[in-house]
Amino acid sequence: MTDSALRRPLVWGLFLYMAALAALRARGAFRPVVPWDDAALAYGSYSVALTVQGCPREDLRGWKGPARAVALEGRPFRYGVEVLWPKGSELERLPFPGERVVVDGRLRLPRRPKNPGDFDEAGFLADRGLAWVLQASSWRRDRPPGWAWAPKVWAERLRRSVHARLFALLIPDEARLSEGLLLGYKGALAPRLARAVRNAGLIHLIVPSGAKVALAVAAALALAGLLRLSAHARWLLAFSAGLAVTLAAGGDAPYWRACIAAAALLFWRARGREGDAFQALVLSAWAQLLFWPRALFSAGFQMTYLALAGLLSLWPVARRLAPARWPRWARALALGAGTSLIVQGCLWPVFAEDFGRGSVVGLAANVVAVPAYPFFAGAAWSLWAMSFVCARLAAALAVVLAWALSRGEAFCQAAASLPGAVATLAPWPPTSVAAYYLVLLAPSRRSWRGAAACLSLALACRALGALSPAPPLRVVYLKPPKLAGRPRQAALILAAGRAWVVGSAPPSLLRKALLSYDALGRVQGRSPAWSGRPLRLGSVSFRFDPPGVAVAGSESAIIKRALKFSAVEVATDGVEVHAKTPRSASDLLGRDLP
């Protein structure tokens, strides 16, 4: 990617468009709104008519998938719904995308985090346009999919065929690994194995990623070369293969990025026009964000575009550091390590924000695993195809694939068990994220002036973050977990870059809460436990057992009410007092303390 690429109007227009979408999201523009009269329906059992919108996915709790509700008990009810299909359901019996079904079950609103650092189910689903969760107890078909849904239905049939054939020939965990390698559906993988793959930094191989589409496109091009097809026929075959995998895999952002970018590059080549990978990347981002703006806020979109943009920017630097005069094996090893380092470096802030941890050993593990991925995925596709041709050959291939997967599992276990394999991360403030990416961008600039400008802007971002005001005192009343029916009171006192713990709480709860406040850059350590005595600053006093806040001697009732549902953060400078929940900075309790 050259300096001139960043000066193109289409690129700057994309940046401005993404900034506008982020500003709209901060104002709640993309979050579904549930009026009070509809919210009163929560936690009741109803019969809901809905249209299935996507492919079902499996986790340890069973199968689930997005749908669009049409009616509830005969009256209009138009919301996005996450459907948790009945426990024990089989994929082959679940409805197809576009199918109208009537589901009987318990309807609820998505859960908010109770304490800092907890999973925000409501925010996660809201970014996908889903406002309700429906735990189904039974369902029945009402109307088949329309003709407009035919491509998705055909792709889902392909996915279900792959699922059924793999599970018939392999044990469940090996079948789930194979399906993850092919289509990104790792399913209800055993927690021990899933943790080993994640800690080894190889989880991207079995979750949605553009590599699945790239492999299908490469296979289609190889077939087209053998058949000596024309340039336009090659493009049509490659695009069809990429689109089939994209739809069968669920149509997540990484798949569409790879499909659209590959289609654009091959189309330009077929027409004899010039085009580079960066242009195709920008075109795919525009296509996704114009059609589905919410894609910008998904981790998959952010990770796939950050990784590709980083590779396009820093790959020339890696090539210069590994000159052609080196032995071929040494240069290949160095470029593989450089690619892994670039991708991990570009994604590190996303790991901190969304997952709270990053794999250190993944820098080395990917040098081995990424080149091996096409062979594993090719063997899994061959197993699926062979199962239609010859059962004996398919059984023999299944034995070979099972052995290879067992070696892969052992590799993940060994890598994940190394000391320091995983680093615990705290989310970064926006100014630190901007400074970090500016520093990464500096080596890719061809002139020293461009590199100096990037580094100067990075220093300015860091200075801006250091100068941002912070309240002198914050007290976080944690949602008390129950032990033997009795709540255990706990709180955090945050001041002067230190954290004091009041009362007792499970270590995991404290760790997540402290990490979430590390994002502000002002909690560098944990001090000895607070004695539990009342705390006073100016006219504001805090009590901890029972919890309470008083302003000028007047007790507030907000804390006691709010703690029934979630933790509460109270910030004060001794005069003004503000309270909010850990849900988000814009999700206030409704009013400040008196």
Coordinates of C-alpha atoms in Angstrom, one line a residue:
M1 CA 0.0 0.0 0.0
T2 CA 1.6 3.3 -1.1
D3 CA 1.3 6.7 0.4
S4 CA -0.9 7.8 -2.6
A5 CA -3.4 5.0 -1.7
L6 CA -4.4 6.8 1.5
R7 CA -5.0 10.1 -0.4
R8 CA -7.7 8.6 -2.6
P9 CA -11.2 10.1 -2.1
L10 CA -12.7 6.6 -1.8
V11 CA -10.4 5.8 1.1
W12 CA -10.9 9.0 3.0
G13 CA -14.7 8.7 2.3
L14 CA -14.6 5.3 3.9
F15 CA -12.8 6.6 7.0
L16 CA -15.3 9.5 7.3
Y17 CA -18.3 7.1 6.8
M18 CA -17.0 4.8 9.6
A19 CA -16.5 7.7 11.9
A20 CA -20.0 8.9 11.2
L21 CA -21.4 5.4 12.0
A22 CA -19.4 5.3 15.2
A23 CA -20.8 8.7 16.2
L24 CA -24.3 7.5 15.5
R25 CA -23.8 4.3 17.5
A26 CA -22.6 6.4 20.5
R27 CA -25.9 8.2 20.3
G28 CA -27.8 4.9 20.3
A29 CA -28.8 5.0 16.6
F30 CA -28.2 1.3 15.8
R31 CA -29.6 -0.1 19.0
P32 CA -33.1 -1.6 18.8
V33 CA -35.6 0.3 21.0
V34 CA -38.2 -1.7 23.0
P35 CA -41.1 0.5 24.2
W36 CA -42.3 0.1 27.8
D37 CA -45.5 -1.6 26.8
D38 CA -43.6 -4.3 24.9
A39 CA -40.9 -4.6 27.5
A40 CA -43.6 -5.5 30.0
L41 CA -44.0 -8.8 28.0
A42 CA -40.5 -10.0 29.2
Y43 CA -40.3 -13.3 31.1
G44 CA -43.6 -14.6 29.8
S45 CA -44.4 -17.6 27.8
Y46 CA -45.9 -16.9 24.3
S47 CA -46.4 -18.2 20.8
V48 CA -44.3 -16.1 18.4
A49 CA -44.4 -16.2 14.6
L50 CA -41.0 -15.4 13.1
T51 CA -38.9 -15.7 10.0
V52 CA -35.5 -17.4 10.4
Q53 CA -32.8 -15.1 9.2
G54 CA -29.5 -17.0 9.4
C55 CA -27.8 -20.3 9.9
P56 CA -28.1 -21.9 13.3
R57 CA -24.9 -22.1 15.4
E58 CA -24.1 -24.5 18.3
D59 CA -22.5 -23.8 21.7
L60 CA -22.5 -25.7 24.9
R61 CA -26.1 -24.8 25.6
G62 CA -27.4 -26.0 22.3
W63 CA -28.4 -24.5 18.9
K64 CA -29.3 -20.9 18.4
G65 CA -29.8 -18.4 15.6
P66 CA -31.2 -15.0 14.6
A67 CA -34.8 -14.5 13.4
R68 CA -37.2 -11.7 12.7
A69 CA -40.4 -11.8 14.8
V70 CA -43.6 -11.0 12.9
A71 CA -46.4 -11.5 15.5
L72 CA -46.8 -12.4 19.1
E73 CA -50.1 -14.2 20.0
G74 CA -51.7 -12.8 16.9
R75 CA -50.7 -9.1 17.3
P76 CA -47.8 -7.3 15.4
F77 CA -44.4 -7.8 17.1
R78 CA -41.6 -6.8 14.8
Y79 CA -38.2 -7.2 16.4
G80 CA -35.0 -9.1 15.9
V81 CA -34.9 -12.2 18.1
E82 CA -32.1 -14.6 19.1
V83 CA -33.8 -18.0 19.2
L84 CA -32.4 -20.7 21.5
W85 CA -33.8 -23.8 20.0
P86 CA -35.0 -26.6 22.2
K87 CA -32.3 -28.6 23.9
G88 CA -31.5 -31.9 22.2
S89 CA -32.4 -30.5 18.7
E90 CA -30.6 -31.8 15.7
L91 CA -29.3 -29.6 13.0
E92 CA -31.0 -31.6 10.2
R93 CA -34.4 -30.9 11.8
L94 CA -34.0 -27.2 12.4
P95 CA -35.7 -24.7 10.0
F96 CA -33.9 -23.2 7.0
P97 CA -33.2 -19.5 6.5
G98 CA -36.3 -17.7 5.2
E99 CA -38.7 -20.3 6.6
R100 CA -41.7 -19.0 8.6
V101 CA -42.1 -20.9 11.9
V102 CA -44.3 -20.5 15.0
V103 CA -42.2 -20.9 18.2
D104 CA -43.6 -21.5 21.7
G105 CA -41.3 -20.5 24.5
R106 CA -40.2 -18.0 27.1
L107 CA -39.4 -14.5 25.9
R108 CA -36.9 -12.3 27.8
L109 CA -34.8 -9.2 27.2
P110 CA -31.0 -9.7 26.8
R111 CA -29.0 -9.5 30.0
R112 CA -27.0 -6.6 31.0
P113 CA -23.6 -7.0 32.8
K114 CA -24.0 -7.2 36.5
N115 CA -20.4 -6.2 37.3
P116 CA -17.6 -4.5 35.4
G117 CA -16.0 -6.8 33.0
D118 CA -19.0 -9.2 32.7
F119 CA -20.3 -10.3 29.3
D120 CA -22.7 -7.7 27.9
E121 CA -25.3 -9.9 26.2
A122 CA -27.6 -6.9 25.5
G123 CA -24.8 -4.9 23.8
F124 CA -23.6 -7.9 21.8
L125 CA -27.1 -8.7 20.4
A126 CA -28.0 -5.0 19.9
D127 CA -25.0 -4.6 17.6
R128 CA -26.6 -7.3 15.5
G129 CA -30.1 -5.8 15.6
L130 CA -31.5 -8.3 18.0
A131 CA -33.7 -7.0 20.9
W132 CA -35.1 -10.2 22.4
V133 CA -34.1 -13.7 23.4
L134 CA -36.6 -16.5 22.9
Q135 CA -36.0 -19.8 24.7
A136 CA -38.0 -22.2 22.6
S137 CA -39.8 -25.2 24.1
S138 CA -41.4 -26.3 20.8
W139 CA -41.9 -25.1 17.3
R140 CA -43.7 -25.9 14.1
R141 CA -43.3 -24.9 10.4
D142 CA -45.8 -22.4 9.0
R143 CA -44.5 -21.4 5.6
P144 CA -41.6 -22.5 3.4
P145 CA -38.9 -20.1 2.3
G146 CA -39.6 -17.8 -0.7
W147 CA -37.7 -17.8 -3.9
A148 CA -35.5 -14.9 -2.8
W149 CA -34.1 -17.2 -0.1
A150 CA -33.1 -19.9 -2.5
P151 CA -29.3 -19.2 -2.5
K152 CA -29.2 -19.3 1.3
V153 CA -31.2 -22.4 1.4
W154 CA -29.0 -24.2 -1.1
A155 CA -25.9 -23.1 0.9
E156 CA -27.4 -24.3 4.2
R157 CA -28.1 -27.7 2.6
L158 CA -24.4 -27.8 1.7
R159 CA -23.5 -26.9 5.3
R160 CA -25.8 -29.6 6.7
S161 CA -24.4 -32.2 4.3
V162 CA -20.9 -31.4 5.5
H163 CA -22.0 -31.6 9.1
A164 CA -23.8 -34.9 8.7
R165 CA -20.9 -36.6 6.8
L166 CA -18.2 -35.4 9.1
F167 CA -20.1 -36.5 12.2
A168 CA -20.8 -39.9 10.6
L169 CA -17.1 -40.6 10.0
L170 CA -15.3 -38.8 12.9
I171 CA -15.8 -38.6 16.7
P172 CA -17.6 -35.4 17.8
D173 CA -14.6 -33.2 18.8
E174 CA -12.7 -34.2 15.6
A175 CA -15.8 -33.5 13.5
R176 CA -16.3 -30.1 15.1
L177 CA -12.6 -29.3 14.5
S178 CA -13.0 -30.3 10.8
E179 CA -16.2 -28.3 10.4
G180 CA -14.5 -25.3 11.9
L181 CA -11.6 -25.7 9.5
L182 CA -14.0 -25.8 6.6
L183 CA -16.8 -23.4 7.5
G184 CA -15.9 -21.8 10.8
Y185 CA -18.5 -23.7 12.8
K186 CA -16.5 -25.1 15.8
G187 CA -19.8 -25.9 17.6
A188 CA -19.9 -27.2 21.2
L189 CA -16.2 -28.1 21.2
A190 CA -15.0 -29.6 24.5
P191 CA -14.0 -26.6 26.8
R192 CA -10.5 -28.1 27.5
L193 CA -9.8 -28.4 23.8
A194 CA -11.3 -25.0 22.9
R195 CA -9.2 -23.4 25.7
A196 CA -6.0 -25.0 24.4
V197 CA -6.7 -23.8 20.8
R198 CA -7.5 -20.3 22.0
N199 CA -4.5 -20.0 24.2
A200 CA -2.2 -21.3 21.5
G201 CA -3.4 -18.4 19.3
L202 CA -4.9 -20.7 16.6
I203 CA -8.6 -20.1 17.3
H204 CA -8.8 -18.1 14.0
L205 CA -8.4 -21.4 12.1
I206 CA -11.7 -22.8 13.3
V207 CA -13.9 -19.6 13.5
P208 CA -15.1 -17.3 10.7
S209 CA -12.1 -16.1 8.6
G210 CA -11.4 -15.3 5.0
A211 CA -9.1 -18.2 4.7
K212 CA -12.1 -20.5 4.1
V213 CA -13.2 -18.5 1.1
A214 CA -9.6 -18.1 -0.2
L215 CA -9.2 -21.8 -0.2
A216 CA -12.4 -22.4 -2.2
V217 CA -11.5 -19.7 -4.7
A218 CA -8.0 -21.2 -5.1
A219 CA -9.4 -24.7 -5.7
A220 CA -11.9 -23.3 -8.3
L221 CA -9.1 -21.5 -10.1
A222 CA -7.0 -24.6 -10.2
L223 CA -10.0 -26.6 -11.6
A224 CA -10.6 -23.8 -14.2
G225 CA -6.9 -24.1 -15.2
L226 CA -7.2 -27.8 -15.8
L227 CA -10.3 -27.3 -17.8
R228 CA -8.7 -24.4 -19.8
L229 CA -11.6 -22.2 -19.3
S230 CA -11.7 -18.6 -20.6
A231 CA -10.9 -15.7 -18.3
H232 CA -14.6 -14.8 -17.7
A233 CA -15.5 -18.5 -17.1
R234 CA -12.7 -18.7 -14.6
W235 CA -14.1 -15.6 -12.8
L236 CA -17.6 -17.0 -12.7
L237 CA -16.5 -20.4 -11.3
A238 CA -14.2 -18.8 -8.7
F239 CA -16.9 -16.3 -7.6
S240 CA -19.5 -19.1 -7.4
A241 CA -17.3 -21.2 -5.2
G242 CA -16.5 -18.2 -2.9
L243 CA -20.1 -17.2 -2.7
A244 CA -21.2 -20.8 -1.9
V245 CA -18.7 -21.0 1.0
T246 CA -19.6 -17.5 2.2
L247 CA -23.4 -18.3 2.4
A248 CA -22.8 -21.9 3.8
A249 CA -20.6 -20.5 6.5
G250 CA -23.1 -17.9 7.7
G251 CA -22.1 -14.8 5.8
D252 CA -20.0 -13.2 8.5
A253 CA -17.9 -10.1 7.7
P254 CA -14.6 -12.0 7.1
Y255 CA -16.3 -14.2 4.5
W256 CA -17.8 -11.3 2.6
R257 CA -14.5 -9.4 2.7
A258 CA -12.7 -12.3 1.1
C259 CA -15.5 -13.1 -1.4
I260 CA -16.0 -9.5 -2.6
A261 CA -12.3 -8.7 -2.7
A262 CA -11.4 -11.9 -4.6
A263 CA -14.3 -11.3 -7.1
A264 CA -13.2 -7.7 -7.7
L265 CA -9.5 -8.7 -8.3
L266 CA -10.4 -11.6 -10.6
F267 CA -12.9 -9.4 -12.5
W268 CA -10.4 -6.7 -13.1
R269 CA -7.9 -9.3 -14.3
A270 CA -10.4 -10.8 -16.7
R271 CA -11.2 -7.4 -18.2
G272 CA -7.5 -6.6 -18.5
R273 CA -7.7 -3.7 -16.0
E274 CA -5.3 -2.7 -13.3
G275 CA -6.3 -3.2 -9.7
D276 CA -4.5 -4.0 -6.5
A277 CA -5.4 -5.7 -3.2
F278 CA -5.9 -2.5 -1.3
Q279 CA -8.5 -1.2 -3.8
A280 CA -10.3 -4.5 -3.5
L281 CA -10.2 -4.3 0.3
V282 CA -11.7 -0.8 0.3
L283 CA -14.4 -1.9 -2.2
S284 CA -15.4 -4.8 0.0
A285 CA -15.6 -2.6 3.1
W286 CA -17.8 -0.1 1.3
A287 CA -20.1 -2.9 0.1
Q288 CA -20.5 -4.4 3.5
L289 CA -21.0 -1.1 5.4
L290 CA -23.5 0.3 2.8
F291 CA -25.6 -2.9 2.9
W292 CA -25.2 -3.6 6.7
P293 CA -23.8 -0.7 8.7
R294 CA -23.9 -2.7 11.9
A295 CA -21.1 -4.9 10.6
L296 CA -18.6 -2.2 11.6
F297 CA -19.2 -3.0 15.3
S298 CA -18.6 -6.7 15.1
A299 CA -15.2 -8.1 16.2
G300 CA -15.1 -10.2 13.0
F301 CA -15.2 -7.1 10.7
Q302 CA -12.7 -5.2 12.8
M303 CA -10.2 -8.1 13.0
T304 CA -10.4 -9.1 9.3
Y305 CA -9.8 -5.6 8.0
L306 CA -7.2 -4.6 10.6
A307 CA -5.2 -7.8 9.8
L308 CA -5.4 -7.3 6.0
A309 CA -4.7 -3.6 6.2
G310 CA -1.7 -4.3 8.4
L311 CA -0.4 -6.9 6.0
L312 CA -0.7 -4.7 3.0
S313 CA 1.0 -1.8 4.8
L314 CA 3.8 -3.6 6.5
W315 CA 4.5 -6.5 4.1
P316 CA 7.0 -4.5 2.0
V317 CA 8.9 -3.7 5.3
A318 CA 9.0 -7.5 6.1
R319 CA 10.3 -8.2 2.6
R320 CA 13.1 -5.6 3.0
L321 CA 14.1 -7.1 6.3
A322 CA 14.4 -10.6 4.7
P323 CA 16.3 -9.9 1.5
A324 CA 16.3 -12.3 -1.5
R325 CA 20.0 -13.3 -1.0
W326 CA 19.0 -15.3 2.1
P327 CA 18.6 -19.0 1.8
R328 CA 15.1 -19.9 0.7
W329 CA 14.2 -21.8 3.9
A330 CA 15.5 -19.0 6.1
R331 CA 13.6 -16.3 4.1
A332 CA 10.4 -18.3 4.2
L333 CA 10.7 -18.8 7.9
A334 CA 11.5 -15.1 8.5
L335 CA 8.5 -14.0 6.3
G336 CA 6.2 -16.4 8.1
A337 CA 7.3 -15.0 11.5
G338 CA 6.9 -11.5 10.2
T339 CA 3.4 -12.2 8.9
S340 CA 2.4 -13.7 12.3
L341 CA 3.9 -10.7 14.1
I342 CA 2.1 -8.2 11.9
V343 CA -1.3 -9.8 12.2
Q344 CA -0.9 -10.3 16.0
G345 CA 0.3 -6.7 16.4
C346 CA -2.6 -5.3 14.4
L347 CA -5.2 -7.2 16.5
W348 CA -3.7 -6.7 19.9
P349 CA -6.0 -3.8 20.9
V350 CA -9.0 -5.8 19.7
F351 CA -7.9 -8.8 21.8
A352 CA -7.7 -6.4 24.8
E353 CA -11.2 -4.9 24.2
D354 CA -13.2 -8.0 23.3
F355 CA -11.5 -10.9 24.9
G356 CA -9.3 -9.6 27.7
R357 CA -6.4 -11.8 26.8
G358 CA -3.9 -12.4 24.0
S359 CA -1.8 -15.3 23.0
V360 CA 1.9 -14.7 23.2
V361 CA 2.9 -18.1 22.0
G362 CA 0.6 -17.7 19.0
L363 CA 3.4 -15.6 17.3
A364 CA 5.4 -18.8 16.9
A365 CA 2.5 -21.3 16.7
N366 CA 1.1 -19.6 13.6
V367 CA 4.4 -20.0 11.7
V368 CA 3.7 -23.7 11.8
A369 CA -0.1 -23.9 11.8
V370 CA -1.0 -21.4 9.0
P371 CA 1.0 -23.2 6.3
A372 CA -0.5 -26.5 7.5
Y373 CA -4.0 -25.2 7.3
P374 CA -4.7 -25.8 3.6
F375 CA -3.6 -29.5 4.0
F376 CA -6.0 -30.1 6.9
A377 CA -8.9 -28.3 5.3
G378 CA -8.2 -30.0 1.9
A379 CA -8.3 -33.4 3.7
A380 CA -11.6 -32.5 5.3
W381 CA -13.2 -31.4 2.0
S382 CA -11.8 -34.6 0.4
L383 CA -13.4 -36.7 3.1
W384 CA -16.8 -35.0 2.6
A385 CA -16.6 -35.5 -1.2
M386 CA -15.3 -39.1 -0.9
S387 CA -18.2 -40.1 1.3
F388 CA -20.5 -39.8 -1.7
V389 CA -18.2 -41.9 -4.0
C390 CA -16.7 -44.8 -2.0
A391 CA -17.4 -45.6 1.7
R392 CA -14.2 -47.6 2.2
L393 CA -11.9 -44.9 0.9
A394 CA -13.8 -42.4 3.0
A395 CA -13.3 -44.5 6.1
A396 CA -9.6 -44.9 5.3
L397 CA -9.3 -41.1 4.8
A398 CA -11.2 -40.5 8.0
V399 CA -8.5 -42.5 9.9
V400 CA -5.7 -40.4 8.4
L401 CA -7.5 -37.1 9.1
A402 CA -8.3 -38.2 12.7
W403 CA -4.6 -39.0 13.3
A404 CA -3.6 -35.6 11.8
L405 CA -6.2 -33.8 14.0
S406 CA -4.9 -35.6 17.1
R407 CA -1.4 -34.3 16.3
G408 CA -2.8 -30.9 15.9
E409 CA -4.6 -31.1 19.3
A410 CA -1.3 -32.2 20.9
F411 CA 0.5 -29.3 19.3
C412 CA -2.1 -26.9 20.7
Q413 CA -1.9 -28.4 24.2
A414 CA 1.9 -28.2 24.2
A415 CA 1.9 -24.6 23.0
A416 CA -0.8 -23.5 25.4
S417 CA 1.0 -25.1 28.4
L418 CA 4.2 -23.1 27.9
P419 CA 5.0 -20.5 30.6
G420 CA 3.6 -17.1 29.7
A421 CA 1.7 -18.5 26.7
V422 CA -1.2 -16.1 27.4
A423 CA -1.2 -12.4 28.5
T424 CA -4.1 -10.9 30.4
L425 CA -5.0 -7.6 28.8
A426 CA -7.1 -4.6 29.9
P427 CA -9.1 -2.6 27.3
W428 CA -7.2 0.5 26.1
P429 CA -8.6 4.1 26.0
P430 CA -9.3 5.5 22.5
T431 CA -6.3 7.8 22.6
S432 CA -3.9 4.9 23.3
V433 CA -5.4 2.8 20.5
A434 CA -5.0 5.7 18.0
A435 CA -1.4 6.2 19.2
Y436 CA -0.6 2.5 18.8
Y437 CA -1.8 2.3 15.2
L438 CA 0.0 5.4 14.3
V439 CA 3.2 3.9 15.5
L440 CA 2.5 0.7 13.5
L441 CA 1.8 2.8 10.4
A442 CA 5.1 4.8 10.7
P443 CA 7.5 2.1 9.2
S444 CA 5.3 1.7 6.1
R445 CA 5.8 5.4 5.1
R446 CA 8.3 5.7 2.3
S447 CA 9.5 9.2 3.4
W448 CA 11.0 10.2 6.7
R449 CA 8.5 13.1 6.8
G450 CA 5.5 10.7 6.7
A451 CA 7.0 8.5 9.5
A452 CA 7.8 11.6 11.6
A453 CA 4.2 12.8 11.1
C454 CA 2.8 9.5 12.3
L455 CA 5.0 9.5 15.4
S456 CA 4.2 13.1 16.2
L457 CA 0.5 12.4 16.0
A458 CA 1.0 9.3 18.2
L459 CA 2.7 11.5 20.8
A460 CA -0.1 14.0 20.6
C461 CA -2.7 11.3 21.2
R462 CA -0.8 10.0 24.2
A463 CA -0.6 13.6 25.6
L464 CA -4.3 14.1 25.0
G465 CA -5.1 11.0 27.0
A466 CA -2.8 12.0 29.9
L467 CA -4.4 15.4 30.1
S468 CA -8.0 14.1 30.2
P469 CA -9.7 15.0 33.5
A470 CA -10.5 12.2 36.0
P471 CA -12.6 12.4 39.2
P472 CA -10.5 12.4 42.3
L473 CA -12.6 9.5 43.8
R474 CA -14.7 6.6 42.4
V475 CA -16.4 3.9 44.4
V476 CA -17.7 0.9 42.6
Y477 CA -20.3 -1.1 44.5
L478 CA -20.1 -4.6 43.0
K479 CA -23.2 -6.8 42.6
P480 CA -22.8 -9.1 45.6
P481 CA -22.7 -12.8 44.6
K482 CA -24.7 -15.1 47.0
L483 CA -23.0 -17.7 49.1
A484 CA -25.4 -20.1 51.0
G485 CA -28.2 -17.6 50.5
R486 CA -26.4 -14.6 52.0
P487 CA -24.9 -11.9 49.8
R488 CA -21.2 -11.0 50.2
Q489 CA -20.8 -7.2 50.0
A490 CA -17.8 -6.0 48.1
A491 CA -16.7 -2.7 46.6
L492 CA -13.7 -1.0 44.9
I493 CA -12.2 2.4 45.8
L494 CA -10.4 3.9 42.9
A495 CA -8.2 7.0 43.5
A496 CA -4.8 8.3 42.7
G497 CA -4.1 5.4 40.4
R498 CA -4.6 2.8 43.0
A499 CA -7.4 0.4 43.9
W500 CA -8.6 -0.7 47.3
V501 CA -10.8 -3.7 47.8
V502 CA -13.6 -3.5 50.4
G503 CA -15.1 -6.7 51.8
S504 CA -14.7 -10.1 50.0
A505 CA -15.5 -11.2 46.5
P506 CA -14.5 -14.1 44.3
P507 CA -11.1 -13.5 42.7
S508 CA -12.4 -13.9 39.2
L509 CA -15.0 -11.1 39.8
L510 CA -12.3 -8.7 41.2
R511 CA -9.9 -9.5 38.4
K512 CA -12.5 -8.7 35.7
A513 CA -13.6 -5.5 37.5
L514 CA -10.0 -4.2 37.9
L515 CA -9.1 -5.0 34.3
S516 CA -12.1 -3.0 33.1
Y517 CA -11.0 0.0 35.0
D518 CA -7.4 -0.4 33.8
A519 CA -8.8 0.8 30.5
L520 CA -8.7 4.3 32.0
G521 CA -5.0 4.0 32.5
R522 CA -5.2 5.1 36.1
V523 CA -5.3 1.9 38.1
Q524 CA -1.8 0.5 38.0
G525 CA -1.9 -1.6 41.1
R526 CA -3.9 -2.9 43.9
S527 CA -3.4 -1.6 47.5
P528 CA -4.1 -3.5 50.7
A529 CA -7.7 -4.1 51.6
W530 CA -9.7 -1.2 52.9
S531 CA -10.7 -1.5 56.5
G532 CA -14.4 -1.1 55.7
R533 CA -14.8 2.2 57.6
P534 CA -16.9 5.0 56.0
L535 CA -15.1 7.1 53.4
R536 CA -15.6 10.9 53.1
L537 CA -14.6 13.5 50.5
G538 CA -15.9 17.0 50.9
S539 CA -19.7 16.8 51.5
V540 CA -19.9 13.2 50.2
S541 CA -19.7 10.1 52.4
F542 CA -19.7 6.4 51.4
R543 CA -20.8 3.4 53.5
F544 CA -20.0 -0.1 52.6
D545 CA -21.9 -2.4 54.9
P546 CA -24.7 -1.8 54.1
P547 CA -23.8 0.1 51.0
G548 CA -24.9 3.7 50.7
V549 CA -24.0 7.2 49.7
A550 CA -24.9 10.5 51.5
V551 CA -24.5 14.0 50.1
A552 CA -24.5 16.8 52.7
G553 CA -26.1 14.3 55.1
S554 CA -28.9 13.4 52.8
E555 CA -29.0 9.6 52.0
S556 CA -29.6 8.5 48.4
A557 CA -31.9 5.6 47.6
I558 CA -30.5 5.0 44.1
I559 CA -27.6 2.8 45.2
K560 CA -29.8 0.3 47.1
R561 CA -32.3 0.1 44.2
A562 CA -29.7 -0.3 41.5
L563 CA -27.7 -3.0 43.3
K564 CA -30.6 -5.3 42.9
F565 CA -29.7 -5.5 39.2
S566 CA -26.1 -4.6 38.7
A567 CA -23.0 -2.9 40.1
V568 CA -23.0 0.9 40.5
E569 CA -20.1 3.3 40.0
V570 CA -20.2 6.6 41.9
A571 CA -17.8 9.3 40.9
T572 CA -17.3 12.5 42.9
D573 CA -15.0 15.5 43.4
G574 CA -16.4 16.2 46.8
V575 CA -19.2 18.4 45.5
E576 CA -20.8 16.9 42.4
V577 CA -21.8 13.2 42.4
H578 CA -22.6 11.0 39.4
A579 CA -23.7 7.4 39.3
K580 CA -23.8 4.9 36.5
T581 CA -24.0 1.2 35.8
P582 CA -21.1 -0.8 34.2
R583 CA -23.1 -1.3 31.1
S584 CA -21.7 1.7 29.1
A585 CA -20.7 5.3 29.6
S586 CA -24.0 6.4 28.0
D587 CA -26.2 4.0 30.0
L588 CA -26.8 6.2 33.1
L589 CA -29.2 5.4 35.9
G590 CA -31.4 8.2 34.7
R591 CA -30.4 11.0 37.1
D592 CA -27.5 12.1 39.2
L593 CA -27.5 11.6 42.9
P594 CA -29.1 14.4 44.9

